[in-house]
Coordinates of C-alpha atoms in Angstrom, one line a residue:
Chain A
X462 CA 3.5 -31.5 -35.8
X463 CA 2.4 -34.6 -37.6
X464 CA 1.7 -36.3 -34.2
X465 CA -0.4 -33.5 -33.1
X466 CA -2.5 -33.6 -36.3
X467 CA -3.4 -37.2 -35.7
X468 CA -4.6 -36.3 -32.2
X469 CA -8.1 -35.2 -31.5
X470 CA -9.2 -32.0 -33.2
X471 CA -11.9 -29.7 -31.9
X472 CA -13.9 -27.1 -33.6
X473 CA -14.2 -23.7 -32.0
X474 CA -16.9 -21.4 -33.2
X475 CA -16.5 -17.7 -32.7
X476 CA -19.3 -15.3 -31.9
X477 CA -19.7 -14.3 -35.5
X478 CA -20.0 -17.9 -36.6
X479 CA -16.6 -18.6 -38.0
X480 CA -15.1 -22.1 -37.2
X481 CA -11.5 -23.0 -36.3
X482 CA -10.2 -26.4 -36.3
X483 CA -7.7 -26.7 -33.5
X484 CA -5.8 -29.7 -32.0
X485 CA -7.1 -30.5 -28.6
X486 CA -3.8 -30.0 -27.0
X487 CA -3.9 -26.5 -28.0
X488 CA -7.5 -25.9 -27.2
X489 CA -7.2 -27.2 -23.7
X490 CA -4.6 -24.5 -22.9
X491 CA -7.8 -22.6 -22.1
X492 CA -9.1 -23.8 -18.6
X493 CA -12.7 -23.2 -19.5
X494 CA -12.5 -25.3 -22.7
X495 CA -10.5 -28.0 -20.8
X496 CA -13.2 -28.2 -18.3
X497 CA -15.8 -28.6 -21.1
X498 CA -13.6 -31.4 -22.7
X499 CA -13.2 -33.2 -19.4
X500 CA -16.8 -33.1 -18.7
X501 CA -17.6 -34.3 -22.1
X502 CA -20.0 -31.7 -22.8
X503 CA -18.1 -30.6 -25.8
X504 CA -19.4 -32.9 -28.7
X505 CA -17.6 -31.5 -31.6
X506 CA -18.1 -27.9 -32.0
X507 CA -17.3 -25.6 -29.1
X508 CA -19.1 -22.2 -29.2
X509 CA -16.9 -19.4 -27.9
X510 CA -19.3 -16.5 -27.4
X511 CA -18.1 -13.0 -26.8
X512 CA -15.1 -13.5 -28.7
X513 CA -15.0 -12.8 -32.5
X514 CA -13.1 -14.5 -35.2
X515 CA -10.3 -11.9 -35.2
X516 CA -9.6 -12.2 -31.7
X517 CA -10.1 -16.0 -31.6
X518 CA -7.6 -16.3 -34.4
X519 CA -5.0 -14.4 -32.4
X520 CA -5.5 -16.4 -29.3
X521 CA -5.2 -19.6 -31.2
X522 CA -2.0 -18.5 -32.7
X523 CA -0.6 -17.6 -29.2
X524 CA -1.7 -21.0 -28.0
X525 CA -0.1 -22.9 -30.9
X526 CA 3.0 -21.2 -30.5
X527 CA 3.2 -21.9 -26.8
X528 CA 2.3 -25.5 -27.3
X529 CA 4.9 -26.1 -30.1
X530 CA 7.8 -24.4 -28.2
X531 CA 7.3 -25.9 -24.8
X532 CA 10.5 -27.6 -25.0
X533 CA 12.4 -25.1 -27.0
X534 CA 14.4 -22.2 -25.8
X535 CA 12.6 -19.7 -23.5
X536 CA 14.1 -16.7 -25.2
X537 CA 12.3 -17.6 -28.4
X538 CA 9.1 -17.7 -26.7
X539 CA 9.9 -14.4 -24.9
X540 CA 10.5 -12.5 -28.3
X541 CA 7.3 -14.1 -29.7
X542 CA 5.5 -12.9 -26.7
X543 CA 6.8 -9.4 -26.8
X544 CA 5.9 -9.0 -30.5
X545 CA 2.5 -10.7 -29.9
X546 CA 1.4 -8.2 -27.2
X547 CA 2.7 -5.2 -29.1
X548 CA -0.8 -4.2 -30.4
X549 CA -3.2 -1.3 -30.3
X550 CA -5.2 -0.7 -27.1
X551 CA -8.4 -1.8 -28.6
X552 CA -7.1 -5.2 -29.7
X553 CA -5.3 -5.5 -26.4
X554 CA -8.3 -5.0 -24.4
X555 CA -10.4 -7.4 -26.5
X556 CA -7.5 -10.2 -26.1
X557 CA -7.5 -9.5 -22.4
X558 CA -11.1 -9.9 -22.0
X559 CA -11.1 -13.0 -24.1
X560 CA -8.1 -14.5 -22.2
X561 CA -9.7 -13.8 -19.0
X562 CA -13.1 -15.3 -20.1
X563 CA -11.6 -18.4 -21.6
X564 CA -9.1 -18.7 -18.7
X565 CA -5.8 -18.7 -20.8
X566 CA -3.2 -18.0 -18.1
X567 CA -0.2 -17.6 -20.2
X568 CA -1.8 -15.2 -22.5
X569 CA -3.4 -13.2 -19.7
X570 CA -0.1 -12.9 -18.0
X571 CA 1.8 -11.7 -21.1
X572 CA -0.9 -9.2 -22.1
X573 CA -1.5 -7.8 -18.5
X574 CA 2.1 -7.5 -18.0
X575 CA 2.4 -5.6 -21.0
X576 CA -0.4 -3.1 -20.1
X577 CA 1.2 -2.7 -16.8
X578 CA 4.5 -1.8 -18.4
X579 CA 2.8 0.7 -20.6
X580 CA 0.9 2.4 -17.7
X581 CA 3.3 2.3 -15.1
X582 CA 4.9 5.7 -15.7
X583 CA 1.7 7.3 -16.7
X584 CA 0.0 10.3 -14.9
X585 CA -3.1 10.0 -12.7
X586 CA -5.1 11.8 -15.4
X587 CA -4.1 8.9 -17.8
X588 CA -5.3 6.2 -15.6
X589 CA -8.6 7.9 -15.1
X590 CA -9.1 8.2 -18.8
X591 CA -7.9 4.8 -19.6
X592 CA -9.6 2.7 -16.9
X593 CA -12.2 4.8 -15.1
X594 CA -14.0 6.0 -18.2
X595 CA -13.2 9.7 -17.5
X596 CA -13.5 11.7 -20.8
X597 CA -10.6 13.7 -22.0
X598 CA -12.7 16.8 -22.1
X599 CA -13.4 16.6 -18.4
X600 CA -9.8 17.0 -17.7
X601 CA -9.1 19.6 -20.4
X602 CA -12.2 21.6 -19.2
X603 CA -11.2 21.3 -15.6
X604 CA -7.7 22.8 -16.6
X605 CA -9.5 25.3 -18.7
X606 CA -12.0 26.5 -16.2
X607 CA -9.0 26.9 -13.8
X608 CA -7.1 28.8 -16.3
X609 CA -10.2 31.1 -16.8
X610 CA -10.6 31.4 -12.9
X611 CA -6.9 32.4 -12.7
X612 CA -7.1 34.8 -15.6
X613 CA -10.4 36.7 -15.0
X614 CA -10.5 40.2 -13.9
X615 CA -12.0 40.7 -10.5
X616 CA -14.3 43.7 -11.2
Chain B
X316 CA -15.4 35.1 -26.2
X317 CA -19.1 34.7 -25.8
X318 CA -19.1 31.5 -27.8
X319 CA -16.1 30.1 -25.6
X320 CA -17.9 30.8 -22.6
X321 CA -21.2 29.2 -23.7
X322 CA -19.1 26.3 -24.7
X323 CA -17.6 26.4 -21.3
X324 CA -20.9 26.3 -19.6
X325 CA -22.0 23.3 -21.5
X326 CA -18.8 21.5 -20.6
X327 CA -19.4 22.3 -16.8
X328 CA -22.8 20.8 -17.2
X329 CA -21.7 17.7 -18.7
X330 CA -18.7 17.3 -16.3
X331 CA -21.1 17.6 -13.3
X332 CA -23.3 15.1 -14.9
X333 CA -20.5 12.6 -15.3
X334 CA -19.5 13.3 -11.6
X335 CA -22.8 12.5 -10.3
X336 CA -22.6 8.9 -11.7
X337 CA -20.6 6.4 -9.9
X338 CA -17.2 6.7 -11.2
X339 CA -16.1 3.8 -13.6
X340 CA -19.4 2.2 -13.7
X341 CA -20.5 3.4 -17.2
X342 CA -17.6 2.1 -19.1
X343 CA -18.6 -1.5 -19.0
X344 CA -20.9 -0.8 -21.9
X345 CA -18.1 0.6 -24.1
X346 CA -16.0 -1.9 -25.7
X347 CA -12.6 0.1 -25.3
X348 CA -12.7 -0.2 -21.5
X349 CA -11.9 -3.2 -19.4
X350 CA -14.0 -4.4 -16.5
X351 CA -12.7 -2.7 -13.3
X352 CA -12.2 -5.9 -11.4
X353 CA -10.0 -7.2 -14.2
X354 CA -8.1 -4.1 -14.2
X355 CA -7.5 -4.2 -10.4
X356 CA -6.9 -7.9 -10.1
X357 CA -4.8 -8.4 -13.3
X358 CA -3.2 -5.2 -14.4
X359 CA -2.5 -3.2 -11.1
X360 CA -1.2 -6.2 -9.4
X361 CA 1.6 -6.1 -11.8
X362 CA 2.6 -2.5 -11.4
X363 CA 5.6 -1.5 -9.4
X364 CA 4.9 -0.1 -5.8
X365 CA 6.1 3.2 -6.9
X366 CA 3.4 3.6 -9.7
X367 CA 0.7 2.2 -7.3
X368 CA 1.5 4.7 -4.9
X369 CA 1.1 7.5 -7.4
X370 CA -2.2 6.0 -8.7
X371 CA -3.7 6.3 -5.1
X372 CA -5.0 9.6 -6.3
X373 CA -6.9 8.0 -9.3
X374 CA -9.9 7.1 -7.2
X375 CA -11.2 6.3 -3.7
X376 CA -11.1 2.4 -4.6
X377 CA -7.5 2.8 -5.6
X378 CA -6.7 4.4 -2.4
X379 CA -8.4 1.6 -0.5
X380 CA -6.6 -1.0 -2.6
X381 CA -3.1 0.4 -1.9
X382 CA -3.8 1.1 1.9
X383 CA -5.7 -1.7 3.4
X384 CA -6.7 -4.5 1.1
X385 CA -4.8 -7.7 2.2
X386 CA -6.1 -9.8 -0.7
X387 CA -4.6 -7.2 -3.1
X388 CA -1.4 -7.1 -1.2
X389 CA -1.1 -10.8 -1.3
X390 CA -1.7 -10.9 -5.0
X391 CA 0.7 -8.2 -5.8
X392 CA 3.3 -9.9 -3.9
X393 CA 2.9 -13.2 -5.5
X394 CA 3.2 -11.5 -8.8
X395 CA 6.2 -9.5 -7.8
X396 CA 7.9 -12.5 -6.8
X397 CA 7.9 -13.8 -10.2
X398 CA 8.8 -10.5 -11.8
X399 CA 12.6 -9.8 -12.1
X400 CA 12.0 -6.1 -12.4
X401 CA 10.4 -6.0 -9.0
X402 CA 13.3 -7.8 -7.3
X403 CA 16.6 -6.1 -6.3
X404 CA 19.6 -7.0 -4.6
X405 CA 20.1 -5.3 -1.2
X406 CA 23.8 -4.8 -0.2
X407 CA 24.6 -3.8 3.3
X408 CA 27.8 -1.9 3.2
X409 CA 30.0 -0.8 6.2
X410 CA 31.8 2.5 5.3
X411 CA 35.1 3.3 6.5
X412 CA 34.4 1.3 9.6
X413 CA 32.0 3.9 10.8
X414 CA 28.6 3.9 9.4
X415 CA 26.3 1.6 7.3
X416 CA 24.6 2.2 4.1
X417 CA 22.0 0.0 2.5
X418 CA 22.3 -0.1 -1.2
X419 CA 20.2 -1.6 -3.8
X420 CA 21.2 -3.0 -7.2
X421 CA 19.0 -3.9 -10.2
X422 CA 19.3 -7.7 -10.6
X423 CA 19.1 -7.6 -14.4
X424 CA 21.9 -5.3 -14.5
X425 CA 20.3 -3.0 -16.7
X426 CA 19.9 -5.3 -19.7
X427 CA 22.5 -7.7 -20.9
X428 CA 25.6 -5.8 -19.9
X429 CA 27.9 -7.3 -17.5
X430 CA 28.0 -4.2 -15.3
X431 CA 25.2 -3.3 -12.9
X432 CA 24.4 -0.2 -11.2
X433 CA 24.0 0.4 -7.5
X434 CA 21.9 3.1 -6.0
X435 CA 21.8 4.2 -2.4
X436 CA 18.6 3.4 -0.4
X437 CA 19.3 4.8 2.9
X438 CA 21.8 5.1 5.8
X439 CA 21.2 2.8 8.7
X440 CA 20.2 4.6 11.9
X441 CA 22.8 4.1 14.8
X442 CA 21.0 3.3 18.1
X443 CA 23.0 3.2 21.3
X444 CA 26.3 2.5 19.8
X445 CA 25.2 -0.6 18.2
X446 CA 25.5 -1.1 14.5
X447 CA 23.1 -3.3 12.8
X448 CA 25.0 -6.1 11.6
X449 CA 22.6 -8.8 10.2
X450 CA 20.4 -8.4 7.3
X451 CA 17.5 -11.0 7.3
X452 CA 16.1 -12.6 4.1
X453 CA 13.3 -10.7 2.7
X454 CA 9.9 -11.9 3.9
X455 CA 6.9 -10.6 2.0
X456 CA 8.8 -7.4 1.3
X457 CA 9.8 -6.9 4.9
X458 CA 13.3 -7.0 6.2
X459 CA 14.9 -7.2 9.6
X460 CA 18.0 -5.5 10.6
X461 CA 19.3 -6.5 14.0
X462 CA 22.5 -5.8 16.0
X463 CA 23.0 -9.0 17.9
X464 CA 23.7 -12.2 16.0
X465 CA 21.6 -13.9 18.7
X466 CA 18.7 -12.1 17.4
X467 CA 16.8 -14.4 15.1
X468 CA 14.2 -12.2 13.8
X469 CA 11.8 -13.2 11.2
X470 CA 8.4 -11.8 10.3
X471 CA 5.6 -14.3 9.8
X472 CA 4.7 -15.8 6.5
X473 CA 1.4 -14.1 6.2
X474 CA 0.0 -11.0 7.8
X475 CA 0.7 -11.6 11.5
X476 CA 4.4 -11.1 12.3
X477 CA 6.4 -12.5 15.0
X478 CA 10.0 -12.0 16.2
X479 CA 11.6 -14.8 17.9
X480 CA 14.3 -13.5 20.2
X481 CA 16.9 -15.2 22.2
X482 CA 18.8 -13.0 24.7
X483 CA 20.8 -15.0 27.2
X484 CA 23.0 -17.7 25.6
X485 CA 26.5 -16.1 25.5
X486 CA 26.2 -12.7 27.3
X487 CA 24.7 -14.0 30.6
X488 CA 25.4 -17.6 30.3
X489 CA 21.9 -18.7 31.4
X490 CA 21.2 -22.4 31.2
X491 CA 18.2 -21.8 29.2
X492 CA 16.9 -19.4 26.7
X493 CA 14.2 -17.0 26.9
X494 CA 12.1 -16.6 23.8
X495 CA 10.0 -13.6 23.1
X496 CA 7.6 -12.8 20.4
X497 CA 6.7 -9.6 19.0
X498 CA 3.8 -9.2 16.7
X499 CA 4.2 -6.5 14.2
X500 CA 1.6 -3.9 14.7
X501 CA 1.5 -4.7 18.3
X502 CA 3.4 -2.7 21.2
X503 CA 5.2 -5.1 23.4
X504 CA 7.2 -8.2 23.5
X505 CA 5.6 -11.3 24.7
X506 CA 7.5 -14.2 26.5
X507 CA 6.8 -17.8 25.4
X508 CA 8.0 -21.1 26.5
X509 CA 8.4 -23.5 23.8
X510 CA 9.9 -26.8 24.2
X511 CA 13.2 -27.1 22.6
X512 CA 14.4 -30.0 20.5
X513 CA 18.1 -30.3 21.3
X514 CA 19.9 -30.1 24.6
X515 CA 22.9 -27.9 23.8
X516 CA 21.2 -24.8 22.6
X517 CA 23.8 -22.0 22.7
X518 CA 25.8 -23.0 19.8
X519 CA 23.4 -23.7 17.1
X520 CA 21.7 -20.5 17.1
X521 CA 25.1 -18.7 16.4
X522 CA 26.4 -21.2 14.0
X523 CA 23.2 -21.8 11.9
X524 CA 23.5 -18.6 10.1
X525 CA 20.6 -16.7 8.7
X526 CA 17.2 -18.1 9.1
X527 CA 14.7 -18.7 6.2
X528 CA 11.1 -17.9 6.7
X529 CA 8.7 -20.2 4.7
X530 CA 5.4 -22.0 5.0
X531 CA 4.7 -20.1 8.3
X532 CA 7.8 -21.1 10.1
X533 CA 11.3 -20.0 10.6
X534 CA 14.0 -22.4 9.8
X535 CA 17.6 -22.8 10.8
X536 CA 20.0 -25.2 9.7
X537 CA 21.9 -27.0 12.5
X538 CA 25.0 -28.5 11.1
X539 CA 26.1 -30.4 14.2
X540 CA 22.9 -32.2 14.4
X541 CA 22.3 -32.4 10.6
X542 CA 18.9 -31.2 11.1
X543 CA 16.8 -28.2 10.4
X544 CA 15.1 -26.8 13.4
X545 CA 12.0 -24.8 12.7
X546 CA 9.8 -22.5 14.6
X547 CA 6.1 -22.7 13.8
X548 CA 4.8 -19.2 14.0
X549 CA 1.2 -20.3 14.7
X550 CA 1.8 -22.8 17.5
X551 CA 4.8 -21.1 18.8
X552 CA 6.7 -24.2 19.1
X553 CA 9.8 -25.9 17.6
X554 CA 9.8 -28.9 15.4
X555 CA 12.7 -30.7 13.5
X556 CA 13.1 -31.6 9.8
X557 CA 15.8 -34.2 9.3
X558 CA 18.3 -32.9 6.8
X559 CA 19.7 -35.2 4.1
X560 CA 22.6 -37.3 4.6
X561 CA 25.1 -35.1 2.9
X562 CA 28.1 -36.7 1.7
X563 CA 30.8 -34.2 1.9
X564 CA 31.8 -33.3 -1.7
X565 CA 34.1 -35.5 -3.4
X566 CA 37.5 -34.1 -3.2
X567 CA 40.7 -35.9 -3.9
X568 CA 42.9 -33.4 -2.1
X569 CA 41.2 -33.5 1.3
X570 CA 42.6 -36.9 2.2
X571 CA 46.2 -35.7 2.0
X572 CA 45.3 -32.3 4.0
X573 CA 44.4 -32.6 7.7
X574 CA 40.7 -33.7 7.9
X575 CA 39.9 -31.2 10.5
X576 CA 40.8 -28.3 8.3
X577 CA 38.8 -29.5 5.4
X578 CA 36.0 -30.0 7.7
X579 CA 35.9 -26.5 9.0
X580 CA 36.2 -25.2 5.5
X581 CA 33.1 -26.9 4.2
X582 CA 30.1 -24.8 4.7
X583 CA 26.4 -25.4 4.5
X584 CA 23.8 -22.9 4.1
X585 CA 19.9 -23.0 4.2
X586 CA 18.3 -20.9 1.4
X587 CA 15.2 -20.5 -0.4
X588 CA 15.1 -21.7 -4.0
X589 CA 12.1 -21.0 -5.9
X590 CA 9.9 -21.1 -3.0
X591 CA 11.2 -24.2 -1.3
X592 CA 14.0 -24.8 1.2
X593 CA 17.3 -25.9 0.1
X594 CA 20.6 -26.7 1.8
X595 CA 23.7 -26.0 -0.2
X596 CA 27.0 -27.5 0.9
X597 CA 30.2 -26.1 -0.4
X598 CA 33.8 -25.4 0.2
X599 CA 34.5 -22.1 1.9
X600 CA 37.9 -21.7 0.1
X601 CA 36.3 -22.3 -3.3
X602 CA 38.8 -25.0 -4.0
X603 CA 36.0 -27.3 -5.2
X604 CA 34.0 -26.1 -8.3
X605 CA 31.0 -28.2 -7.3
X606 CA 28.4 -27.3 -4.7
X607 CA 25.9 -29.9 -3.5
X608 CA 22.3 -28.7 -3.2
X609 CA 19.5 -30.5 -1.5
X610 CA 16.0 -29.2 -2.1
X611 CA 13.0 -30.0 0.1
X612 CA 10.6 -30.9 -2.6
X613 CA 8.0 -32.3 -0.1
X614 CA 7.7 -30.2 3.0
X615 CA 5.3 -32.5 4.7
X616 CA 7.0 -35.9 4.0
X617 CA 10.6 -34.5 4.2
X618 CA 11.7 -35.5 0.7
X619 CA 14.9 -34.1 -0.3
X620 CA 16.2 -34.1 -3.9
X621 CA 19.8 -33.8 -4.8
X622 CA 21.3 -31.5 -7.4
X623 CA 24.9 -30.7 -8.1
X624 CA 25.9 -27.2 -8.9
X625 CA 28.9 -26.8 -11.0
X626 CA 30.5 -23.4 -11.1
X627 CA 33.1 -23.2 -13.9
X628 CA 34.4 -19.8 -14.1
X629 CA 37.2 -18.9 -16.6
X630 CA 38.5 -16.4 -14.5
X631 CA 40.4 -17.4 -11.3
X632 CA 39.7 -14.2 -9.6
X633 CA 36.2 -15.3 -8.6
X634 CA 36.4 -18.0 -5.9
X635 CA 34.9 -17.2 -2.7
X636 CA 31.1 -17.2 -3.0
X637 CA 28.2 -18.2 -0.9
X638 CA 24.7 -18.8 -2.3
X639 CA 21.9 -16.6 -1.0
X640 CA 19.0 -18.0 -2.8
X641 CA 17.1 -17.8 -6.1
X642 CA 15.7 -14.9 -8.1
X643 CA 12.4 -14.9 -10.4
X644 CA 14.3 -16.2 -13.3
X645 CA 15.1 -19.3 -11.5
X646 CA 18.7 -18.6 -11.2
X647 CA 20.7 -19.1 -8.0
X648 CA 22.5 -16.1 -6.9
X649 CA 26.0 -16.4 -5.3
X650 CA 27.6 -13.4 -3.6
X651 CA 31.3 -12.9 -2.5
X652 CA 32.1 -13.6 1.2
X653 CA 31.9 -10.7 3.3
X654 CA 35.5 -10.8 4.2
X655 CA 36.6 -11.0 0.5
X656 CA 34.7 -8.2 -0.6
X657 CA 37.4 -5.8 0.4
X658 CA 40.0 -7.3 -1.8
X659 CA 38.1 -6.4 -4.8
X660 CA 37.6 -2.8 -3.9
X661 CA 34.5 -1.2 -5.3
X662 CA 33.3 -4.0 -7.5
X663 CA 30.9 -6.5 -6.2
X664 CA 30.7 -9.5 -8.4
X665 CA 27.5 -11.6 -8.3
X666 CA 27.2 -15.0 -10.0
X667 CA 23.9 -16.1 -11.5
X668 CA 23.7 -19.8 -11.7
X669 CA 21.0 -21.3 -14.2
X670 CA 19.9 -24.6 -12.9
X671 CA 18.3 -25.6 -16.1
X672 CA 21.3 -25.0 -18.3
X673 CA 23.8 -25.6 -15.6
X674 CA 25.6 -22.5 -16.7
X675 CA 26.6 -19.2 -15.0
X676 CA 27.1 -15.7 -15.7
X677 CA 28.6 -12.9 -13.8
X678 CA 27.5 -9.3 -13.3
X679 CA 29.7 -6.9 -11.6
X680 CA 28.1 -4.3 -9.6
X681 CA 30.3 -1.4 -9.8
X682 CA 29.7 2.5 -9.9
X683 CA 28.8 2.7 -6.2
X684 CA 27.0 5.8 -5.1
X685 CA 28.9 8.9 -3.8
X686 CA 28.1 8.0 -0.2
X687 CA 30.4 5.0 -0.2
X688 CA 34.0 6.1 0.2
X689 CA 36.5 5.2 -2.4
X690 CA 38.6 2.0 -2.0
X691 CA 37.4 0.9 1.3
X692 CA 34.1 -1.0 1.6
X693 CA 33.1 -4.0 3.7
X694 CA 30.1 -5.8 2.4
X695 CA 28.2 -7.3 5.4
X696 CA 25.4 -9.1 3.9
X697 CA 23.3 -9.3 0.8
X698 CA 20.0 -10.4 0.3
X699 CA 17.3 -10.3 -2.7
X700 CA 14.3 -8.3 -2.1
X701 CA 10.9 -8.3 -3.9
X702 CA 8.9 -5.2 -3.3
X703 CA 5.6 -5.4 -1.8
X704 CA 2.8 -3.1 -0.3
X705 CA 2.8 -4.8 3.0
X706 CA 4.1 -2.6 5.8
X707 CA 5.1 -3.5 9.2
X708 CA 2.5 -1.8 11.4
X709 CA -0.3 -3.4 9.3
X710 CA -3.4 -4.6 11.2
X711 CA -3.9 -8.4 11.2
X712 CA -6.9 -8.5 9.2

């Protein structure tokens, strides 16, 4: 780690103004930031809009781990990944959006694979609610109406 | 009851209101929903085919996606090629000398256990007293089964699919070979006249073993010429890739034995390893623990790189193996020779060779399904298979 501290550091500023000091090697795991660095339009502080401090900290944690353990055993990384992606839906979605926006491939892969594993056995209704913005009450009511229709007296 | 019904009426109203809006449009404002394009391109492409077919009912765009969106198909395929769970081992079994079953086995063996389970996929149809013998390598989720070893069938790399077919060599003793091409989705065979790289044609098709379809071409390894003959599916012509100068594996015993015998026992197969061509040389009798693998790293410039595979198995029972290619974890699979599977009865051992750590492990596929008779099975071909949405009658575009 001492060698990486000596390397160039970058400052990332999240949407709510918090700043993170990150080694360049870690920051450039995001393709978007890498392009900025290569084009030399990143002077010292790189704004990361749309990503708040909480999520940015998680992304940085992931990138750091992956940078450190590049040469290490892959199984360690796997357990770290599986623990990392084990979060609530809200955080997961925010992370996916951030990873997609900043173009962090490994993170996006791990997250999306996790979501896919979660939903692969779900019902069609579940998918509609989860991704297409159908509301839960719609489905409940559609069943409810159907039940009333079936139960009603025809007179 | 009245209250309930009025509530109900309210709900009906809101329900119709939502229905009138474009489905899936309004969630972009909400933070707990993902953008739809991200859902489709990143999450749904990682789903198993089974789930995707169930989710056809979710919306019209999903139906379109799973039916006729080639870009989605290709993305899904490229992801399932890197996912171990999406890859299975297909085993073609000749049961009781009578009929053929295609079985599938989970490659991870269901976790870390050393025993894997095998399930039945389907029974091969029997057409005109011919049994389908050869099982091709999987190409984009499509497999070819053919009855004649002279059939060298292989679908094309992308969406268009061709069959290369050769009908004359032995049966009719024609001087030449007729080549016919079949485009999947089309209706008839088309005869083509490619110029052939070698004079003596008859032998190599038969001896070359299974073909590998890669980079839009079908490849065969011609041992006698030490070259790879490839058929370009776009130009519909043959070209040759020179194979590496393989030194026959170092073996102290071979000198004392007759040379011709050791020659015949050394085998070379063409396989696909992590998306590139590789030629693996090995001894058929398993007397030598090392295999020599040449990987075609640069397809255009024909640059081969040499690796040595050392398989050191503590148990002496496992000797006769032949490589069939790599799986998403980067391991090379070695399966028992067809003729030797019999001796082991209902267990099918498979070796996983890890190229990085130069180590190997064995998973025994036992617990064969009921359809396979006890005690007598004859394994006639194994291949890895990564699932895809691509179907044979798909249109070109």
